[in-house]
XYZ file of C-alpha atoms in Angstrom:
659
model
C -12.999 -22.146 37.291
C -12.548 -24.508 40.224
C -12.758 -22.852 43.611
C -9.296 -24.021 44.750
C -7.618 -22.620 41.627
C -9.612 -19.392 41.920
C -8.291 -18.960 45.476
C -4.744 -19.526 44.245
C -5.293 -16.905 41.538
C -6.577 -14.336 44.013
C -3.534 -14.965 46.198
C -1.214 -14.367 43.225
C -2.979 -11.121 42.373
C -2.771 -9.870 45.952
C 0.945 -10.687 46.026
C 1.341 -8.450 42.947
C -0.380 -5.574 44.742
C -3.851 -6.039 43.264
C -6.916 -6.667 45.410
C -9.833 -7.255 43.034
C -13.339 -6.998 44.534
C -14.789 -10.403 45.243
C -17.913 -9.623 43.230
C -15.743 -9.204 40.108
C -13.918 -12.481 40.721
C -17.118 -14.400 41.439
C -18.587 -13.436 38.064
C -15.395 -14.330 36.203
C -15.594 -17.211 33.714
C -12.727 -19.067 32.087
C -12.045 -17.991 28.529
C -13.174 -14.420 29.104
C -11.515 -11.112 29.945
C -12.782 -8.768 32.636
C -11.866 -5.352 33.939
C -12.072 -4.539 37.610
C -11.423 -1.670 39.968
C -7.906 -1.421 41.359
C -9.241 0.279 44.482
C -6.635 3.021 44.360
C -9.088 5.910 43.998
C -12.255 6.925 45.830
C -14.021 6.712 42.493
C -14.050 3.145 41.077
C -12.015 2.631 37.929
C -11.464 -0.226 35.476
C -7.679 -0.178 35.320
C -7.324 -3.847 36.372
C -7.684 -6.707 33.928
C -7.744 -10.511 34.080
C -7.850 -13.101 31.318
C -7.361 -16.865 31.385
C -8.422 -20.112 29.752
C -8.622 -23.732 30.887
C -6.530 -26.420 29.280
C -6.169 -30.118 29.996
C -3.068 -29.462 32.115
C -4.404 -26.498 34.061
C -5.361 -22.822 33.802
C -3.150 -20.268 31.978
C -3.588 -16.533 31.629
C -2.439 -13.084 32.658
C -3.539 -10.202 34.866
C -2.389 -6.689 35.603
C -3.171 -3.004 35.814
C -2.553 -0.298 33.227
C -2.691 2.475 35.813
C 0.355 4.690 35.232
C 1.036 5.046 38.971
C 0.942 1.303 39.580
C 1.582 -0.662 36.382
C 1.386 -4.442 36.783
C 1.609 -7.322 34.351
C 1.908 -10.986 35.390
C 1.352 -14.296 33.616
C 0.399 -17.479 35.470
C -0.095 -21.222 35.109
C -2.140 -23.096 37.702
C -1.773 -26.860 37.134
C -4.433 -29.374 38.003
C -3.492 -31.979 40.566
C -2.901 -35.409 39.041
C -5.986 -37.523 38.313
C -8.421 -34.937 39.678
C -11.573 -34.120 37.770
C -11.486 -31.028 35.625
C -14.512 -28.769 35.259
C -15.183 -30.082 31.761
C -15.388 -33.654 33.098
C -12.268 -34.811 31.286
C -9.897 -37.037 33.345
C -6.196 -36.966 32.557
C -4.836 -40.334 31.527
C -1.211 -39.578 30.870
C -0.273 -43.185 31.594
C -2.699 -44.625 28.964
C -0.733 -45.076 25.673
C -3.871 -45.818 23.681
C -5.514 -42.608 24.856
C -2.376 -40.588 24.097
C -2.209 -42.002 20.561
C -5.924 -41.360 20.018
C -5.528 -37.754 21.138
C -2.565 -37.287 18.805
C -4.467 -38.740 15.844
C -7.461 -36.489 16.506
C -5.249 -33.413 16.677
C -3.572 -34.329 13.370
C -6.921 -34.926 11.666
C -8.272 -31.634 12.979
C -5.198 -29.764 11.770
C -5.452 -31.357 8.299
C -9.080 -30.302 8.114
C -8.221 -26.733 9.160
C -5.371 -26.563 6.633
C -7.718 -27.707 3.876
C -10.193 -24.995 4.851
C -7.432 -22.378 4.875
C -6.239 -23.344 1.394
C -9.792 -23.335 0.067
C -10.437 -19.888 1.542
C -7.191 -18.578 0.056
C -8.175 -19.867 -3.386
C -11.594 -18.213 -3.109
C -10.002 -14.968 -1.965
C -7.788 -14.905 -5.058
C -10.819 -15.622 -7.266
C -12.724 -12.711 -5.745
C -9.787 -10.354 -6.176
C -9.300 -11.431 -9.777
C -12.944 -10.650 -10.595
C -12.977 -7.303 -8.774
C -12.661 -3.710 -9.954
C -11.197 -0.537 -8.438
C -12.944 0.622 -5.270
C -13.605 4.105 -6.650
C -17.055 5.367 -5.531
C -17.535 2.327 -3.306
C -20.583 3.005 -1.077
C -18.777 2.053 2.130
C -15.840 4.370 1.385
C -18.245 7.142 0.425
C -20.084 6.665 3.713
C -16.789 6.903 5.592
C -15.597 9.960 3.568
C -12.627 7.970 2.260
C -13.440 7.790 -1.445
C -10.360 9.859 -2.338
C -7.922 7.906 -0.209
C -4.979 6.347 -2.053
C -6.171 2.805 -1.222
C -9.421 3.293 -3.144
C -7.448 2.558 -6.324
C -4.537 0.422 -5.100
C -4.945 -2.189 -2.373
C -8.749 -2.264 -2.092
C -11.298 -3.446 -4.623
C -15.025 -3.969 -4.988
C -17.403 -6.519 -6.473
C -21.156 -6.741 -6.852
C -22.728 -9.070 -4.310
C -24.506 -11.011 -7.063
C -21.128 -12.150 -8.432
C -19.823 -13.503 -5.136
C -21.837 -16.719 -4.791
C -20.693 -18.240 -8.123
C -17.075 -17.638 -7.055
C -17.133 -18.915 -3.462
C -20.135 -21.240 -3.451
C -22.334 -19.374 -0.989
C -23.875 -15.953 -0.464
C -22.060 -14.013 2.281
C -24.202 -13.286 5.341
C -23.809 -11.566 8.669
C -26.180 -12.579 11.482
C -28.433 -14.221 8.880
C -28.611 -10.968 6.910
C -27.202 -11.211 3.361
C -24.644 -8.667 2.166
C -25.931 -6.732 -0.826
C -24.890 -4.072 -3.299
C -21.295 -3.241 -4.156
C -19.036 -4.977 -1.622
C -15.643 -3.615 -0.623
C -12.935 -6.305 -0.806
C -10.219 -5.994 1.820
C -7.305 -8.439 1.316
C -6.012 -9.920 4.571
C -2.342 -10.794 4.904
C -0.123 -12.629 7.336
C 3.249 -11.226 8.413
C 4.909 -12.986 5.465
C 2.810 -10.771 3.169
C 0.790 -13.707 1.863
C -2.866 -12.968 1.121
C -4.767 -15.662 3.024
C -8.298 -14.285 3.262
C -10.491 -11.322 2.379
C -13.046 -9.291 4.266
C -16.216 -8.243 2.458
C -17.872 -5.002 3.608
C -21.297 -3.841 2.426
C -22.426 -0.236 2.213
C -24.425 -0.644 5.440
C -21.179 -1.698 7.233
C -22.022 -5.416 7.446
C -18.707 -7.272 7.386
C -17.757 -10.912 6.891
C -14.611 -12.841 5.999
C -14.441 -16.116 4.085
C -15.446 -19.280 5.900
C -12.456 -21.335 6.991
C -9.939 -18.589 6.294
C -7.594 -17.445 9.065
C -8.146 -14.175 10.917
C -5.802 -14.443 13.902
C -2.604 -12.413 13.330
C -3.905 -11.366 9.882
C -4.238 -7.738 8.859
C -4.581 -5.250 6.031
C -1.970 -2.430 5.744
C -2.747 1.002 4.351
C 0.645 1.220 2.647
C 3.973 -0.572 2.306
C 5.512 -1.667 5.595
C 9.216 -1.038 6.024
C 11.456 -2.075 8.872
C 12.482 0.865 11.041
C 9.385 2.955 10.299
C 6.533 3.512 12.731
C 3.548 1.203 12.221
C 0.107 2.006 13.599
C -2.604 -0.525 14.429
C -6.351 0.073 14.382
C -9.407 -2.156 14.518
C -11.305 -1.341 11.322
C -10.339 -0.527 7.763
C -11.936 2.939 7.804
C -10.233 3.783 11.100
C -6.840 2.727 9.728
C -7.306 4.793 6.559
C -8.380 7.844 8.579
C -5.255 7.710 10.759
C -3.073 7.127 7.701
C -4.577 10.228 6.051
C -3.867 12.318 9.142
C -0.380 11.096 10.116
C 1.088 9.940 6.806
C 2.265 6.649 8.338
C 1.451 3.012 7.621
C -1.477 1.713 9.686
C -2.706 -1.883 9.722
C -6.311 -2.876 10.282
C -6.464 -5.907 12.590
C -10.207 -6.521 12.290
C -10.998 -6.519 16.004
C -9.567 -5.639 19.408
C -8.759 -9.263 20.181
C -6.342 -9.359 17.262
C -4.130 -6.453 18.410
C -1.717 -8.612 20.411
C -1.276 -11.414 17.803
C -0.689 -8.901 14.999
C 1.864 -6.871 16.975
C 3.664 -10.065 17.936
C 3.924 -11.288 14.324
C 4.900 -7.878 12.941
C 7.520 -7.361 15.651
C 9.294 -10.493 14.431
C 9.157 -9.381 10.803
C 10.048 -5.728 11.494
C 12.264 -5.735 14.602
C 13.390 -2.107 14.143
C 9.886 -0.686 13.895
C 7.881 0.839 16.721
C 4.154 0.372 17.081
C 1.273 2.641 18.069
C -2.102 1.122 18.936
C -5.091 3.327 18.083
C -8.020 2.009 20.094
C -11.751 2.611 19.796
C -13.787 3.921 22.687
C -15.606 1.251 24.673
C -14.970 -2.427 25.295
C -11.988 -2.613 22.956
C -9.911 -0.109 24.927
C -8.851 -2.645 27.522
C -7.628 -5.152 24.936
C -5.811 -2.361 23.072
C -4.077 -1.183 26.249
C -3.078 -4.732 27.174
C -1.664 -5.430 23.696
C 0.261 -2.147 23.730
C 1.697 -2.863 27.170
C 2.722 -6.397 26.233
C 4.893 -5.072 23.415
C 5.934 -1.735 24.926
C 3.860 0.143 22.377
C 2.014 3.423 22.704
C -1.798 3.453 22.897
C -3.999 6.391 21.848
C -7.793 6.578 22.019
C -10.232 9.076 20.465
C -11.478 11.939 22.671
C -14.178 10.981 25.179
C -16.285 13.881 23.896
C -16.789 11.871 20.696
C -19.343 9.726 22.531
C -21.708 12.703 22.628
C -22.039 12.514 18.835
C -22.484 8.736 18.874
C -18.937 8.146 17.634
C -16.471 5.608 18.980
C -13.473 5.520 16.629
C -11.052 7.742 14.738
C -13.061 7.489 11.528
C -16.034 9.044 13.322
C -13.708 11.884 14.310
C -12.421 12.043 10.722
C -15.965 12.382 9.334
C -16.712 15.233 11.757
C -13.398 17.122 11.759
C -11.411 15.794 8.805
C -7.762 14.743 8.810
C -6.767 17.972 10.567
C -9.101 17.188 13.466
C -7.639 13.697 13.840
C -4.113 15.105 13.681
C -4.892 17.815 16.244
C -6.109 15.224 18.744
C -3.317 12.698 18.161
C -0.251 14.939 17.946
C 0.048 15.791 21.678
C 0.032 12.074 22.516
C 2.451 10.866 19.860
C 5.681 9.253 21.095
C 9.063 10.620 20.119
C 9.333 8.062 17.335
C 6.981 10.313 15.351
C 7.727 13.722 16.832
C 11.404 14.588 16.471
C 12.263 17.560 18.735
C 15.163 18.427 16.435
C 13.083 18.292 13.246
C 12.823 21.189 10.860
C 9.634 23.190 11.438
C 6.793 22.747 8.982
C 7.584 19.158 8.007
C 4.568 16.876 7.455
C 3.772 14.261 10.146
C 5.821 11.102 9.753
C 8.711 12.905 8.023
C 11.848 12.305 10.052
C 15.534 12.984 9.731
C 17.731 10.217 8.340
C 19.021 8.126 11.229
C 22.480 6.880 10.282
C 22.647 4.638 13.348
C 19.975 2.357 11.830
C 21.657 1.866 8.455
C 22.922 -1.722 8.405
C 22.818 -2.573 4.698
C 22.519 -0.987 1.286
C 18.913 0.255 1.131
C 16.742 -1.210 -1.609
C 15.627 0.947 -4.515
C 12.220 0.897 -6.157
C 12.334 1.515 -9.881
C 9.200 2.621 -11.716
C 11.041 2.801 -15.033
C 14.693 1.890 -15.554
C 16.525 4.894 -14.124
C 13.398 6.503 -12.636
C 12.862 5.947 -8.910
C 9.519 5.769 -7.138
C 8.368 9.234 -6.126
C 10.823 11.166 -8.339
C 10.576 13.517 -11.333
C 11.476 12.738 -14.925
C 11.227 14.432 -18.303
C 11.015 13.289 -21.932
C 12.419 15.917 -24.296
C 12.102 16.051 -28.074
C 11.098 18.168 -31.028
C 7.498 18.442 -32.182
C 5.966 15.419 -33.962
C 8.915 13.219 -33.005
C 6.690 10.650 -31.265
C 6.700 11.767 -27.623
C 2.960 11.305 -27.178
C 3.004 7.818 -28.704
C 5.941 6.909 -26.483
C 4.071 8.196 -23.421
C 1.011 6.137 -24.303
C 3.034 2.993 -25.021
C 4.967 3.339 -21.766
C 1.674 3.782 -19.889
C 0.150 0.670 -21.452
C 3.250 -1.438 -20.856
C 3.676 -0.398 -17.237
C -0.002 -0.863 -16.414
C 0.103 -4.471 -17.642
C 3.597 -5.487 -16.526
C 4.995 -5.842 -20.053
C 8.695 -5.339 -20.736
C 10.063 -1.994 -21.887
C 12.823 -3.211 -24.233
C 13.647 0.287 -25.480
C 14.648 1.518 -22.014
C 17.622 -0.796 -21.255
C 16.396 -2.190 -17.900
C 18.710 -2.509 -14.927
C 19.527 -5.911 -13.466
C 17.425 -5.135 -10.365
C 14.465 -3.679 -12.282
C 11.285 -5.662 -11.616
C 8.256 -5.562 -13.899
C 5.097 -5.057 -11.854
C 1.694 -4.170 -13.244
C 0.422 -1.065 -11.498
C -1.657 2.084 -11.702
C -0.619 4.595 -14.364
C -2.159 7.958 -15.206
C -1.582 10.066 -18.306
C -2.805 13.625 -18.913
C -2.766 14.927 -22.472
C -3.232 18.686 -22.391
C -3.228 19.111 -26.183
C -5.126 16.028 -27.420
C -8.811 15.196 -27.131
C -10.329 11.785 -26.413
C -10.785 10.835 -30.080
C -7.099 11.295 -30.860
C -6.057 9.322 -27.783
C -8.436 6.488 -28.636
C -7.128 6.347 -32.217
C -3.572 6.057 -30.929
C -4.538 3.370 -28.425
C -6.365 1.409 -31.132
C -3.306 1.603 -33.400
C -1.044 0.347 -30.606
C -3.356 -2.597 -29.920
C -3.384 -3.385 -33.654
C 0.414 -3.444 -33.777
C 0.768 -5.330 -30.472
C -2.098 -7.879 -30.406
C -1.110 -9.051 -26.928
C -3.075 -6.089 -25.565
C -6.227 -7.608 -27.029
C -5.911 -10.762 -24.939
C -8.504 -10.915 -22.204
C -5.986 -10.852 -19.331
C -4.223 -7.717 -20.546
C -7.396 -5.912 -21.586
C -8.568 -6.437 -18.001
C -5.295 -5.027 -16.649
C -5.579 -2.012 -18.950
C -9.136 -1.409 -17.800
C -8.117 -1.650 -14.171
C -4.754 0.096 -14.039
C -4.610 2.815 -16.685
C -6.258 6.237 -16.275
C -5.919 8.545 -19.287
C -7.551 11.926 -19.825
C -7.569 14.351 -22.728
C -7.835 17.805 -21.152
C -7.796 20.137 -24.121
C -9.146 23.492 -23.003
C -8.924 22.654 -19.309
C -6.864 24.685 -16.864
C -4.104 22.373 -15.606
C -1.841 24.990 -14.067
C -0.136 23.924 -10.868
C 1.682 27.256 -10.468
C 0.391 30.747 -11.261
C 2.482 33.870 -11.663
C 0.976 37.275 -10.932
C 3.489 40.079 -11.115
C 6.146 39.120 -8.608
C 4.189 36.457 -6.752
C 3.980 32.751 -7.638
C 1.083 30.870 -6.067
C -0.463 27.408 -6.268
C -2.360 26.835 -9.467
C -5.972 25.600 -9.611
C -4.927 22.099 -10.719
C -2.361 21.389 -7.999
C -4.735 19.731 -5.518
C -6.426 17.772 -8.324
C -3.038 16.541 -9.530
C -2.151 15.309 -6.040
C -5.436 13.382 -5.870
C -4.825 11.986 -9.358
C -1.327 10.785 -8.430
C -2.485 9.073 -5.229
C -2.407 5.317 -5.614
C -0.514 5.293 -8.907
C 3.065 4.301 -9.712
C 3.519 6.729 -12.602
C 1.779 9.812 -14.013
C 2.798 11.270 -17.398
C 1.862 14.853 -18.309
C 1.946 16.190 -21.882
C 3.090 18.936 -22.193
C 4.984 20.397 -19.253
C 4.353 24.020 -20.233
C 0.573 23.704 -19.745
C 1.171 23.549 -15.987
C 2.669 27.046 -15.758
C 1.134 30.312 -16.903
C 4.358 32.238 -16.355
C 7.436 32.528 -18.520
C 9.075 29.128 -18.993
C 12.414 30.919 -19.472
C 12.115 32.460 -15.997
C 14.093 30.262 -13.603
C 12.109 31.499 -10.624
C 8.738 30.597 -12.151
C 9.978 27.334 -13.624
C 11.619 26.380 -10.334
C 8.407 27.074 -8.421
C 6.464 24.797 -10.762
C 9.020 21.985 -10.517
C 9.113 22.296 -6.721
C 5.367 21.738 -6.618
C 5.655 18.755 -8.943
C 8.421 17.261 -6.806
C 6.347 17.730 -3.651
C 3.366 15.925 -5.173
C 5.589 13.080 -6.405
C 7.308 12.677 -3.044
C 4.178 12.840 -0.922
C 2.165 10.436 -3.079
C 5.177 8.202 -3.902
C 4.085 8.456 -7.537
C 6.734 9.206 -10.145
C 5.854 12.056 -12.507
C 7.231 12.347 -16.040
C 6.555 15.487 -18.087
C 6.909 15.820 -21.861
C 8.767 18.894 -23.094
C 10.190 20.389 -26.302
C 13.833 20.925 -27.273
C 15.305 24.381 -27.530
C 15.104 26.207 -30.858
C 18.886 26.398 -31.132
C 19.261 22.692 -30.568
C 20.590 20.535 -33.368
C 19.383 16.985 -33.889
C 22.564 15.375 -32.638
C 22.596 17.143 -29.293
C 22.181 14.555 -26.547
C 23.044 16.289 -23.298
C 20.510 17.113 -20.613
C 20.561 20.835 -21.463
C 18.834 20.166 -24.797
C 15.391 21.035 -23.413
C 13.713 24.366 -24.048
C 13.257 27.034 -21.378
C 14.841 27.749 -18.016
C 17.629 25.561 -16.701
C 15.516 24.924 -13.568
C 13.381 22.550 -15.638
C 16.210 20.137 -16.325
C 18.095 20.571 -13.055
C 14.931 19.701 -11.090
C 14.406 16.272 -12.654
C 16.305 13.142 -11.722
C 15.768 11.413 -15.052
C 15.697 12.818 -18.592
C 15.158 10.950 -21.854
C 15.961 12.836 -25.054
C 14.356 11.844 -28.368
C 15.733 12.893 -31.752
C 15.844 11.592 -35.349
C 18.694 9.202 -36.090
C 21.678 10.630 -37.949
C 23.115 9.210 -41.148
C 25.745 7.112 -39.411
C 23.221 5.568 -37.036
C 20.824 4.809 -39.885
C 23.619 3.211 -41.829
C 24.489 0.950 -38.907
C 20.843 0.061 -38.322
C 20.338 -0.662 -42.011
C 23.596 -2.541 -42.507
C 21.863 -5.500 -44.168
C 19.330 -3.458 -46.112
C 16.519 -4.477 -43.793
C 14.715 -1.172 -43.920
C 13.667 0.517 -47.120
C 11.697 3.474 -45.791
C 12.889 6.982 -45.005
C 15.457 7.785 -42.326
C 12.945 10.221 -40.808
C 10.925 7.213 -39.586
C 13.683 6.283 -37.125
C 14.356 7.910 -33.795
C 17.033 7.601 -31.140
C 16.263 7.478 -27.404
C 19.099 8.877 -25.304
C 18.994 8.651 -21.476
C 20.713 12.023 -21.078
C 20.339 12.243 -17.308
C 20.080 9.313 -14.884
C 20.851 10.525 -11.373
C 19.960 7.280 -9.614
C 21.614 4.500 -11.540
C 24.249 3.357 -13.961
C 24.722 5.005 -17.368
C 22.129 3.666 -19.798
C 22.530 2.697 -23.424
C 21.159 4.589 -26.390
C 18.321 2.727 -28.120
C 16.412 3.133 -31.372
C 12.808 2.900 -32.499
C 10.994 2.884 -35.822
C 7.648 4.475 -36.569
C 5.232 1.888 -37.837
C 1.638 2.086 -38.988
C -0.125 5.265 -37.813
C 2.978 6.317 -35.851
C 3.234 3.348 -33.451
C 6.814 2.936 -32.224
C 8.680 -0.372 -32.556
C 11.991 -1.057 -30.772
C 15.129 -1.730 -32.817
C 18.637 -2.883 -31.931
C 17.578 -4.298 -28.598
C 20.274 -4.407 -25.915
C 22.038 -7.754 -25.563
C 19.877 -10.301 -23.737
C 16.610 -8.429 -24.341
C 13.580 -9.819 -26.156
C 10.617 -8.029 -27.711
C 7.291 -8.005 -25.859
C 5.765 -11.474 -25.698
C 3.543 -13.494 -23.432
C 6.632 -15.102 -21.927
C 7.899 -11.754 -20.689
C 4.839 -10.689 -18.749
C 5.250 -9.792 -15.081
C 2.561 -11.615 -13.147
C 0.212 -9.358 -11.218
C -0.006 -10.001 -7.483
C -3.390 -10.231 -5.763
C -2.596 -6.926 -4.052
C 0.375 -4.546 -4.029
C 1.678 -5.654 -0.653
C 3.946 -8.490 -1.775
C 6.744 -10.040 0.228
C 9.195 -7.697 -1.451
C 6.933 -4.718 -0.892
C 6.774 -5.404 2.835
C 10.431 -5.504 3.620
C 12.960 -6.011 0.863
C 11.756 -3.552 -1.758
C 11.579 -5.898 -4.757
C 9.473 -3.483 -6.739
């Protein structure tokens, strides 16, 4: 920086109450950021900061101090005097029209080139994501102790390094060292929720993003971002996931300390009601994190200094040593009131707050998993034995995992088809039976054999036959009901999925299903898992012995009333009666037995409009086919497929709740 401008800058800083040591100013270079002692303590500190860059018109930047007793933040612009030489040797020629036009043309050409590179990088990012698989057992996540995190199966993926070059045209390298093995794929988004780049991370922590793709103001979120909720920011992916696991809040990975300020600025525009917490690393990035937090009136929290003794610098290092509880224990005393509500009920998980009626400005969006079944809620399918419940469960799982329509469930106007993770647990069927059913379904609906949908099935559906396995989530011993051995496993299984179906419900309780206390305890545990993982859970159950085939109300299920009162959605299945069969067969279309036809009755829909009764026919090997489709509905076809997004964080997922 020129000496005259440097003197002006020092004068401005002194006027603001800062007196930086001359040795710090002398070593300052334009385009960099330095920390300096504020001189307010006998022991030197680094509370002061200065950053600036030279432009053709002059020098712009900011300086300040993040000391609590003397906070300062000032921006400045020091213009060059007209026609004086600038350090770079460039002379201003504002009066030369030819030079002005040449500069404009060069800027336009440069911007066109950058835009072309951005579009190319975006296309390559989508190609990588399309060729990827779930990030389960990814070596980087295993190294960071995050293999069981929800994002391992939802918004992260992995690909073998040998497959990358054919897709993007070059082998990814970091400091001339090639990335090898199974690479973690981290999609990078802008504030408009558009995936514009990806970051590739090898098992040895080498990281690289795609050449030409944007990084400034781009980020990866650990979960859906919603306006009004607290949003955390961290440098790396592992750090963000560790904080998310501890606090149960959305955290975005910004990729580096220099990106904190641009990301907060872009997110603040998109989510004006949200508050932000910056989680810094120890070391050089702390200053940038503090500056970014101060610029946007955010809170900044760093790991404990004692972590340096173990060689650690970030919250993931603390997570590896002490787990989520250790991270939570360190963070909780420093959390702002936006997280800690002094009036909250005791024992609530972190991030769970009371409903604030002052922030309700519009009708909140709803997120349907199935028509009538909300995200994170409980449902039940009730019917007699051998009626087709298991086939229905499998067909629903396959349809939802690929984004196909569900014509037999009378969709709402605002129901959106989105391919997503689905899990199904069959407690009474082994793998051979399940595979036979799946094969029969694919025979009857050939669309599942198309390459695109086979890939979606392989990626999104997780089915297990657990005959002989203990899947109790609640255990009853005398007068005490405790957590069952499968409860924690079920929570892990639900993480990252939109829907989990369990067949049958009674396998999850070893007590008396007619005992309201025992049944209520089991359903409470199911509801807690569904709510905490945001995964809807549907259990299959039998009708009561005294039930007749025409009974359609919610109380038709067997066992304690707590089973049906605990669910928000209940679908009853029964054989069609003579009148229904007569209406279905009014033109003599069907010649087989009436017992091959079933009625689906939405007996309980707490969160939505009343739904229509629909009918299905058992086809070859028991596969169910929809009949008498509601007006305006079409059977499954390639034209009715919901397109899968590159990652679950779509525009609607960020703010408007389109899913």
